[in-house]
Amino acid sequence: MDVILFGPPGAGKGTQGALLAERLNIPRISTGDILRQAVRDGTPLGQKAGAIMKAGELVPDDVILGLVRDALNADAAVGGAVFDGFPRTVEQARALDDILSESARPLSAVLVLDVDDETLVKRLAGRRQCPNCGAVHNRYFSPPQTEGRCDRCGAPLTQRADDQEDTVRRRLEVYGSQTAPLLRYYEDSATPVHRVDGTGTVDEVQERLRQVLDS
Ligand code: AMP
């Protein structure tokens, strides 16, 4: 089963995608995570992509498609994948159709997480991560007990470079102009598109996604 988790930055694609992938027993392919790892590793890809990501712009399609092809060639992905943050342009969507049809794997569903703009900005600009244990906190929704420190391990919390407020606004603009039009592409295709309310607790949203996929 191949499923696209679609929605603006901050809609919860990463969190929900990880849970969904675990339940479906298929990998989650997050192009954002692959790029962030390349930035941390200081590879040529990371050096090129880092500045683009920090500005809130999109990394070129050919680069992204190379990453996705590699991820899909991994053994774990033979039975399908949950795509998170990909595709983001119509060209990427067309290429994914071609890649999947080469292995006779029609896309099962596009799941759209709907979240209002005000909540998105707070989720992104308020997000603080623990570089030590990976825990995620939010200044507005789940503030740490001690300001700036991880509740779980006490390490100082950090902010993703592209979660600064200016970049957040640019990412939302880029989503509106370059990625949201993709929905039309999928609505005109044979793949079912389901809109799911992305607000509420992690468990509530996951349950909605589960119900949609079961139906
Ligand atoms: P994400 O973690 O999915 O929000 O992605 C973080 C950043 O990585 C984006 O703002 C883009 O700069 C870049 N990126 C991730 N996925 C893609 C993609 N499919 N196409 C182009 N750029 C991407």
PDB file of C-alpha atoms and ligand atoms in Angstrom:
ATOM      1  CA  MET A   1       0.000   0.000   0.000  1.00  0.00           C
ATOM      2  CA  ASP A   2       1.372   3.407  -1.002  1.00  0.00           C
ATOM      3  CA  VAL A   3      -0.157   6.384   0.775  1.00  0.00           C
ATOM      4  CA  ILE A   4       0.597  10.092   0.545  1.00  0.00           C
ATOM      5  CA  LEU A   5       0.196  12.167   3.678  1.00  0.00           C
ATOM      6  CA  PHE A   6      -0.513  15.640   2.373  1.00  0.00           C
ATOM      7  CA  GLY A   7      -0.881  18.983   4.076  1.00  0.00           C
ATOM      8  CA  PRO A   8       0.857  22.245   4.919  1.00  0.00           C
ATOM      9  CA  PRO A   9       3.995  22.466   7.061  1.00  0.00           C
ATOM     10  CA  GLY A  10       2.940  21.912  10.663  1.00  0.00           C
ATOM     11  CA  ALA A  11      -0.104  19.799   9.804  1.00  0.00           C
ATOM     12  CA  GLY A  12       1.405  16.840  11.667  1.00  0.00           C
ATOM     13  CA  LYS A  13       2.558  14.761   8.705  1.00  0.00           C
ATOM     14  CA  GLY A  14       5.725  13.619  10.475  1.00  0.00           C
ATOM     15  CA  THR A  15       4.041  12.539  13.697  1.00  0.00           C
ATOM     16  CA  GLN A  16       1.025  10.954  12.024  1.00  0.00           C
ATOM     17  CA  GLY A  17       3.120   9.452   9.230  1.00  0.00           C
ATOM     18  CA  ALA A  18       5.375   7.662  11.707  1.00  0.00           C
ATOM     19  CA  LEU A  19       2.377   6.132  13.519  1.00  0.00           C
ATOM     20  CA  LEU A  20       0.658   5.192  10.285  1.00  0.00           C
ATOM     21  CA  ALA A  21       3.775   3.579   8.859  1.00  0.00           C
ATOM     22  CA  GLU A  22       4.234   1.563  12.037  1.00  0.00           C
ATOM     23  CA  ARG A  23       0.652   0.343  11.930  1.00  0.00           C
ATOM     24  CA  LEU A  24       0.783  -0.533   8.224  1.00  0.00           C
ATOM     25  CA  ASN A  25       4.235  -2.056   8.700  1.00  0.00           C
ATOM     26  CA  ILE A  26       5.762  -0.103   5.828  1.00  0.00           C
ATOM     27  CA  PRO A  27       8.443   2.598   5.920  1.00  0.00           C
ATOM     28  CA  ARG A  28       7.737   6.315   6.070  1.00  0.00           C
ATOM     29  CA  ILE A  29       9.618   8.189   3.385  1.00  0.00           C
ATOM     30  CA  SER A  30      10.128  11.782   4.521  1.00  0.00           C
ATOM     31  CA  THR A  31      12.148  13.833   2.036  1.00  0.00           C
ATOM     32  CA  GLY A  32      12.529  16.527   4.729  1.00  0.00           C
ATOM     33  CA  ASP A  33      14.121  14.008   7.139  1.00  0.00           C
ATOM     34  CA  ILE A  34      16.452  12.678   4.428  1.00  0.00           C
ATOM     35  CA  LEU A  35      17.553  16.239   3.608  1.00  0.00           C
ATOM     36  CA  ARG A  36      18.048  17.195   7.279  1.00  0.00           C
ATOM     37  CA  GLN A  37      20.230  14.109   7.751  1.00  0.00           C
ATOM     38  CA  ALA A  38      22.316  15.155   4.721  1.00  0.00           C
ATOM     39  CA  VAL A  39      22.702  18.647   6.226  1.00  0.00           C
ATOM     40  CA  ARG A  40      23.866  17.133   9.555  1.00  0.00           C
ATOM     41  CA  ASP A  41      26.297  14.832   7.726  1.00  0.00           C
ATOM     42  CA  GLY A  42      27.669  17.792   5.742  1.00  0.00           C
ATOM     43  CA  THR A  43      27.411  15.890   2.418  1.00  0.00           C
ATOM     44  CA  PRO A  44      27.458  17.820  -0.892  1.00  0.00           C
ATOM     45  CA  LEU A  45      23.674  17.351  -1.028  1.00  0.00           C
ATOM     46  CA  GLY A  46      23.329  18.705   2.497  1.00  0.00           C
ATOM     47  CA  GLN A  47      25.466  21.726   1.688  1.00  0.00           C
ATOM     48  CA  LYS A  48      23.334  22.530  -1.341  1.00  0.00           C
ATOM     49  CA  ALA A  49      19.977  21.834   0.318  1.00  0.00           C
ATOM     50  CA  GLY A  50      20.662  23.476   3.698  1.00  0.00           C
ATOM     51  CA  ALA A  51      20.514  27.062   2.453  1.00  0.00           C
ATOM     52  CA  ILE A  52      17.393  26.386   0.368  1.00  0.00           C
ATOM     53  CA  MET A  53      15.618  24.820   3.358  1.00  0.00           C
ATOM     54  CA  LYS A  54      16.624  27.643   5.669  1.00  0.00           C
ATOM     55  CA  ALA A  55      15.048  30.093   3.229  1.00  0.00           C
ATOM     56  CA  GLY A  56      11.816  28.057   3.195  1.00  0.00           C
ATOM     57  CA  GLU A  57      12.094  27.336  -0.535  1.00  0.00           C
ATOM     58  CA  LEU A  58      11.795  24.006  -2.335  1.00  0.00           C
ATOM     59  CA  VAL A  59      14.789  21.829  -3.182  1.00  0.00           C
ATOM     60  CA  PRO A  60      14.915  21.156  -6.980  1.00  0.00           C
ATOM     61  CA  ASP A  61      12.721  18.330  -8.273  1.00  0.00           C
ATOM     62  CA  ASP A  62      15.580  16.305  -9.799  1.00  0.00           C
ATOM     63  CA  VAL A  63      17.385  16.186  -6.444  1.00  0.00           C
ATOM     64  CA  ILE A  64      14.238  15.112  -4.605  1.00  0.00           C
ATOM     65  CA  LEU A  65      13.356  12.471  -7.176  1.00  0.00           C
ATOM     66  CA  GLY A  66      16.803  10.912  -6.868  1.00  0.00           C
ATOM     67  CA  LEU A  67      16.319  10.615  -3.101  1.00  0.00           C
ATOM     68  CA  VAL A  68      12.871   9.071  -3.456  1.00  0.00           C
ATOM     69  CA  ARG A  69      14.046   6.544  -6.056  1.00  0.00           C
ATOM     70  CA  ASP A  70      16.829   5.451  -3.692  1.00  0.00           C
ATOM     71  CA  ALA A  71      14.411   5.166  -0.757  1.00  0.00           C
ATOM     72  CA  LEU A  72      11.958   3.121  -2.818  1.00  0.00           C
ATOM     73  CA  ASN A  73      14.712   0.788  -3.965  1.00  0.00           C
ATOM     74  CA  ALA A  74      15.386  -0.195  -0.359  1.00  0.00           C
ATOM     75  CA  ASP A  75      14.089  -3.679   0.479  1.00  0.00           C
ATOM     76  CA  ALA A  76      11.810  -2.391   3.232  1.00  0.00           C
ATOM     77  CA  ALA A  77       9.768  -0.387   0.721  1.00  0.00           C
ATOM     78  CA  VAL A  78       8.796  -3.265  -1.602  1.00  0.00           C
ATOM     79  CA  GLY A  79       5.363  -3.533   0.028  1.00  0.00           C
ATOM     80  CA  GLY A  80       4.643   0.188  -0.086  1.00  0.00           C
ATOM     81  CA  ALA A  81       5.410   3.364   1.815  1.00  0.00           C
ATOM     82  CA  VAL A  82       3.887   6.342   3.561  1.00  0.00           C
ATOM     83  CA  PHE A  83       5.098   9.493   1.772  1.00  0.00           C
ATOM     84  CA  ASP A  84       5.507  12.497   4.037  1.00  0.00           C
ATOM     85  CA  GLY A  85       6.367  15.874   2.508  1.00  0.00           C
ATOM     86  CA  PHE A  86       6.542  14.365  -0.962  1.00  0.00           C
ATOM     87  CA  PRO A  87       5.350  15.061  -3.619  1.00  0.00           C
ATOM     88  CA  ARG A  88       5.360  18.855  -3.312  1.00  0.00           C
ATOM     89  CA  THR A  89       5.083  19.834  -6.989  1.00  0.00           C
ATOM     90  CA  VAL A  90       3.068  18.533  -9.921  1.00  0.00           C
ATOM     91  CA  GLU A  91       6.308  17.394 -11.556  1.00  0.00           C
ATOM     92  CA  GLN A  92       7.146  15.305  -8.482  1.00  0.00           C
ATOM     93  CA  ALA A  93       3.630  13.829  -8.475  1.00  0.00           C
ATOM     94  CA  ARG A  94       3.892  12.837 -12.157  1.00  0.00           C
ATOM     95  CA  ALA A  95       7.280  11.257 -11.539  1.00  0.00           C
ATOM     96  CA  LEU A  96       5.922   9.305  -8.554  1.00  0.00           C
ATOM     97  CA  ASP A  97       3.085   7.977 -10.732  1.00  0.00           C
ATOM     98  CA  ASP A  98       5.676   6.780 -13.259  1.00  0.00           C
ATOM     99  CA  ILE A  99       7.918   5.204 -10.623  1.00  0.00           C
ATOM    100  CA  LEU A 100       5.011   3.343  -8.997  1.00  0.00           C
ATOM    101  CA  SER A 101       3.525   2.210 -12.281  1.00  0.00           C
ATOM    102  CA  GLU A 102       6.894   0.701 -13.248  1.00  0.00           C
ATOM    103  CA  SER A 103       6.302  -1.754 -10.406  1.00  0.00           C
ATOM    104  CA  ALA A 104       2.523  -1.972 -10.940  1.00  0.00           C
ATOM    105  CA  ARG A 105       1.773  -0.228  -7.621  1.00  0.00           C
ATOM    106  CA  PRO A 106      -1.144   2.151  -7.939  1.00  0.00           C
ATOM    107  CA  LEU A 107      -1.281   4.838  -5.265  1.00  0.00           C
ATOM    108  CA  SER A 108      -3.837   3.734  -2.632  1.00  0.00           C
ATOM    109  CA  ALA A 109      -4.833   7.092  -1.180  1.00  0.00           C
ATOM    110  CA  VAL A 110      -3.975  10.720  -0.600  1.00  0.00           C
ATOM    111  CA  LEU A 111      -4.758  11.704   2.986  1.00  0.00           C
ATOM    112  CA  VAL A 112      -4.990  15.457   3.480  1.00  0.00           C
ATOM    113  CA  LEU A 113      -4.486  16.843   6.988  1.00  0.00           C
ATOM    114  CA  ASP A 114      -6.517  20.045   7.384  1.00  0.00           C
ATOM    115  CA  VAL A 115      -5.272  22.567   9.964  1.00  0.00           C
ATOM    116  CA  ASP A 116      -6.026  26.316  10.128  1.00  0.00           C
ATOM    117  CA  ASP A 117      -3.182  28.814   9.461  1.00  0.00           C
ATOM    118  CA  GLU A 118      -3.055  30.257  12.979  1.00  0.00           C
ATOM    119  CA  THR A 119      -2.541  26.820  14.525  1.00  0.00           C
ATOM    120  CA  LEU A 120       0.095  25.979  11.899  1.00  0.00           C
ATOM    121  CA  VAL A 121       2.183  29.051  12.726  1.00  0.00           C
ATOM    122  CA  LYS A 122       2.016  28.293  16.465  1.00  0.00           C
ATOM    123  CA  ARG A 123       2.878  24.627  15.930  1.00  0.00           C
ATOM    124  CA  LEU A 124       5.922  25.489  13.793  1.00  0.00           C
ATOM    125  CA  ALA A 125       7.243  28.665  15.400  1.00  0.00           C
ATOM    126  CA  GLY A 126       6.634  27.170  18.878  1.00  0.00           C
ATOM    127  CA  ARG A 127       8.272  23.820  18.127  1.00  0.00           C
ATOM    128  CA  ARG A 128      11.395  23.033  20.161  1.00  0.00           C
ATOM    129  CA  GLN A 129      13.298  19.788  19.803  1.00  0.00           C
ATOM    130  CA  CYS A 130      15.674  17.942  22.049  1.00  0.00           C
ATOM    131  CA  PRO A 131      18.904  17.206  20.139  1.00  0.00           C
ATOM    132  CA  ASN A 132      19.755  14.579  22.752  1.00  0.00           C
ATOM    133  CA  CYS A 133      16.672  12.324  23.019  1.00  0.00           C
ATOM    134  CA  GLY A 134      14.501  13.573  20.124  1.00  0.00           C
ATOM    135  CA  ALA A 135      11.551  14.673  22.304  1.00  0.00           C
ATOM    136  CA  VAL A 136       9.463  17.457  20.774  1.00  0.00           C
ATOM    137  CA  HIS A 137       7.970  20.268  22.872  1.00  0.00           C
ATOM    138  CA  ASN A 138       5.909  23.306  21.919  1.00  0.00           C
ATOM    139  CA  ARG A 139       6.064  26.703  23.635  1.00  0.00           C
ATOM    140  CA  TYR A 140       2.319  27.182  23.157  1.00  0.00           C
ATOM    141  CA  PHE A 141       0.802  23.708  23.389  1.00  0.00           C
ATOM    142  CA  SER A 142       3.168  21.603  25.509  1.00  0.00           C
ATOM    143  CA  PRO A 143       5.723  23.928  27.154  1.00  0.00           C
ATOM    144  CA  PRO A 144       8.612  22.262  28.979  1.00  0.00           C
ATOM    145  CA  GLN A 145       8.450  22.418  32.783  1.00  0.00           C
ATOM    146  CA  THR A 146      11.761  24.302  32.849  1.00  0.00           C
ATOM    147  CA  GLU A 147      12.014  26.951  30.144  1.00  0.00           C
ATOM    148  CA  GLY A 148      14.301  25.817  27.332  1.00  0.00           C
ATOM    149  CA  ARG A 149      15.039  22.378  28.823  1.00  0.00           C
ATOM    150  CA  CYS A 150      13.833  18.947  27.722  1.00  0.00           C
ATOM    151  CA  ASP A 151      11.331  17.415  30.179  1.00  0.00           C
ATOM    152  CA  ARG A 152      12.578  13.942  29.392  1.00  0.00           C
ATOM    153  CA  CYS A 153      16.373  14.317  29.668  1.00  0.00           C
ATOM    154  CA  GLY A 154      17.070  17.925  30.717  1.00  0.00           C
ATOM    155  CA  ALA A 155      19.161  18.825  27.644  1.00  0.00           C
ATOM    156  CA  PRO A 156      18.814  22.351  26.193  1.00  0.00           C
ATOM    157  CA  LEU A 157      16.075  22.449  23.539  1.00  0.00           C
ATOM    158  CA  THR A 158      16.810  23.695  20.015  1.00  0.00           C
ATOM    159  CA  GLN A 159      14.720  25.161  17.225  1.00  0.00           C
ATOM    160  CA  ARG A 160      14.797  23.836  13.657  1.00  0.00           C
ATOM    161  CA  ALA A 161      16.522  26.405  11.411  1.00  0.00           C
ATOM    162  CA  ASP A 162      13.440  26.647   9.216  1.00  0.00           C
ATOM    163  CA  ASP A 163      11.025  27.066  12.162  1.00  0.00           C
ATOM    164  CA  GLN A 164      12.010  30.744  12.651  1.00  0.00           C
ATOM    165  CA  GLU A 165       8.883  32.834  12.196  1.00  0.00           C
ATOM    166  CA  ASP A 166       9.937  34.494   8.894  1.00  0.00           C
ATOM    167  CA  THR A 167      10.823  31.160   7.331  1.00  0.00           C
ATOM    168  CA  VAL A 168       7.597  29.612   8.621  1.00  0.00           C
ATOM    169  CA  ARG A 169       5.596  32.285   6.785  1.00  0.00           C
ATOM    170  CA  ARG A 170       7.589  31.690   3.594  1.00  0.00           C
ATOM    171  CA  ARG A 171       7.085  27.902   3.875  1.00  0.00           C
ATOM    172  CA  LEU A 172       3.333  28.438   4.159  1.00  0.00           C
ATOM    173  CA  GLU A 173       3.378  30.742   1.108  1.00  0.00           C
ATOM    174  CA  VAL A 174       5.366  28.185  -0.888  1.00  0.00           C
ATOM    175  CA  TYR A 175       2.889  25.514   0.168  1.00  0.00           C
ATOM    176  CA  GLY A 176      -0.025  27.663  -1.042  1.00  0.00           C
ATOM    177  CA  SER A 177       1.539  28.551  -4.387  1.00  0.00           C
ATOM    178  CA  GLN A 178       3.440  25.387  -5.349  1.00  0.00           C
ATOM    179  CA  THR A 179       2.113  22.447  -3.344  1.00  0.00           C
ATOM    180  CA  ALA A 180      -1.604  23.055  -2.656  1.00  0.00           C
ATOM    181  CA  PRO A 181      -2.368  23.052  -6.433  1.00  0.00           C
ATOM    182  CA  LEU A 182      -1.300  19.398  -6.398  1.00  0.00           C
ATOM    183  CA  LEU A 183      -4.563  18.537  -4.700  1.00  0.00           C
ATOM    184  CA  ARG A 184      -6.353  19.373  -7.914  1.00  0.00           C
ATOM    185  CA  TYR A 185      -3.997  16.989  -9.715  1.00  0.00           C
ATOM    186  CA  TYR A 186      -4.993  14.155  -7.370  1.00  0.00           C
ATOM    187  CA  GLU A 187      -8.680  15.046  -7.356  1.00  0.00           C
ATOM    188  CA  ASP A 188      -8.606  14.649 -11.154  1.00  0.00           C
ATOM    189  CA  SER A 189      -6.822  11.289 -10.851  1.00  0.00           C
ATOM    190  CA  ALA A 190      -8.085   7.793 -10.008  1.00  0.00           C
ATOM    191  CA  THR A 191      -6.534   7.942  -6.521  1.00  0.00           C
ATOM    192  CA  PRO A 192      -9.031   8.574  -3.713  1.00  0.00           C
ATOM    193  CA  VAL A 193      -8.407  11.834  -1.837  1.00  0.00           C
ATOM    194  CA  HIS A 194      -9.630  12.039   1.787  1.00  0.00           C
ATOM    195  CA  ARG A 195      -9.623  15.188   3.894  1.00  0.00           C
ATOM    196  CA  VAL A 196      -9.077  14.611   7.597  1.00  0.00           C
ATOM    197  CA  ASP A 197      -9.333  17.139  10.434  1.00  0.00           C
ATOM    198  CA  GLY A 198      -5.727  17.509  11.633  1.00  0.00           C
ATOM    199  CA  THR A 199      -6.557  19.347  14.865  1.00  0.00           C
ATOM    200  CA  GLY A 200      -6.952  17.691  18.271  1.00  0.00           C
ATOM    201  CA  THR A 201      -4.682  15.201  19.983  1.00  0.00           C
ATOM    202  CA  VAL A 202      -2.222  12.969  18.152  1.00  0.00           C
ATOM    203  CA  ASP A 203      -4.398   9.943  19.003  1.00  0.00           C
ATOM    204  CA  GLU A 204      -7.593  11.588  17.773  1.00  0.00           C
ATOM    205  CA  VAL A 205      -6.048  12.467  14.413  1.00  0.00           C
ATOM    206  CA  GLN A 206      -4.517   8.997  14.064  1.00  0.00           C
ATOM    207  CA  GLU A 207      -7.906   7.415  14.750  1.00  0.00           C
ATOM    208  CA  ARG A 208      -9.494   9.550  12.008  1.00  0.00           C
ATOM    209  CA  LEU A 209      -6.813   8.446   9.555  1.00  0.00           C
ATOM    210  CA  ARG A 210      -7.310   4.825  10.552  1.00  0.00           C
ATOM    211  CA  GLN A 211     -11.056   5.036   9.992  1.00  0.00           C
ATOM    212  CA  VAL A 212     -10.593   6.575   6.561  1.00  0.00           C
ATOM    213  CA  LEU A 213      -8.112   3.886   5.494  1.00  0.00           C
ATOM    214  CA  ASP A 214     -10.295   1.075   6.878  1.00  0.00           C
ATOM    215  CA  SER A 215     -13.252   2.364   4.917  1.00  0.00           C
TER     216      SER A 215
HETATM  217  P1  AMP B   1       9.546  19.133   5.698  1.00  0.00           P
HETATM  218  O1  AMP B   1      10.279  18.524   6.843  1.00  0.00           O
HETATM  219  O2  AMP B   1       8.790  18.137   4.872  1.00  0.00           O
HETATM  220  O3  AMP B   1       8.683  20.307   6.111  1.00  0.00           O
HETATM  221  O4  AMP B   1      10.662  19.724   4.719  1.00  0.00           O
HETATM  222  C1  AMP B   1      11.581  20.711   5.141  1.00  0.00           C
HETATM  223  C2  AMP B   1      12.175  21.411   3.927  1.00  0.00           C
HETATM  224  O5  AMP B   1      12.867  20.468   3.098  1.00  0.00           O
HETATM  225  C3  AMP B   1      11.170  22.072   2.991  1.00  0.00           C
HETATM  226  O6  AMP B   1      10.794  23.360   3.417  1.00  0.00           O
HETATM  227  C4  AMP B   1      11.967  22.102   1.681  1.00  0.00           C
HETATM  228  O7  AMP B   1      12.935  23.122   1.697  1.00  0.00           O
HETATM  229  C5  AMP B   1      12.679  20.764   1.723  1.00  0.00           C
HETATM  230  N1  AMP B   1      11.863  19.669   1.125  1.00  0.00           N
HETATM  231  C6  AMP B   1      11.372  18.589   1.770  1.00  0.00           C
HETATM  232  N2  AMP B   1      10.677  17.805   0.938  1.00  0.00           N
HETATM  233  C7  AMP B   1      10.711  18.419  -0.271  1.00  0.00           C
HETATM  234  C8  AMP B   1      10.152  18.116  -1.545  1.00  0.00           C
HETATM  235  N3  AMP B   1       9.396  17.013  -1.742  1.00  0.00           N
HETATM  236  N4  AMP B   1      10.388  18.979  -2.564  1.00  0.00           N
HETATM  237  C9  AMP B   1      11.152  20.082  -2.395  1.00  0.00           C
HETATM  238  N5  AMP B   1      11.698  20.437  -1.218  1.00  0.00           N
HETATM  239  C10 AMP B   1      11.487  19.610  -0.150  1.00  0.00           C
END
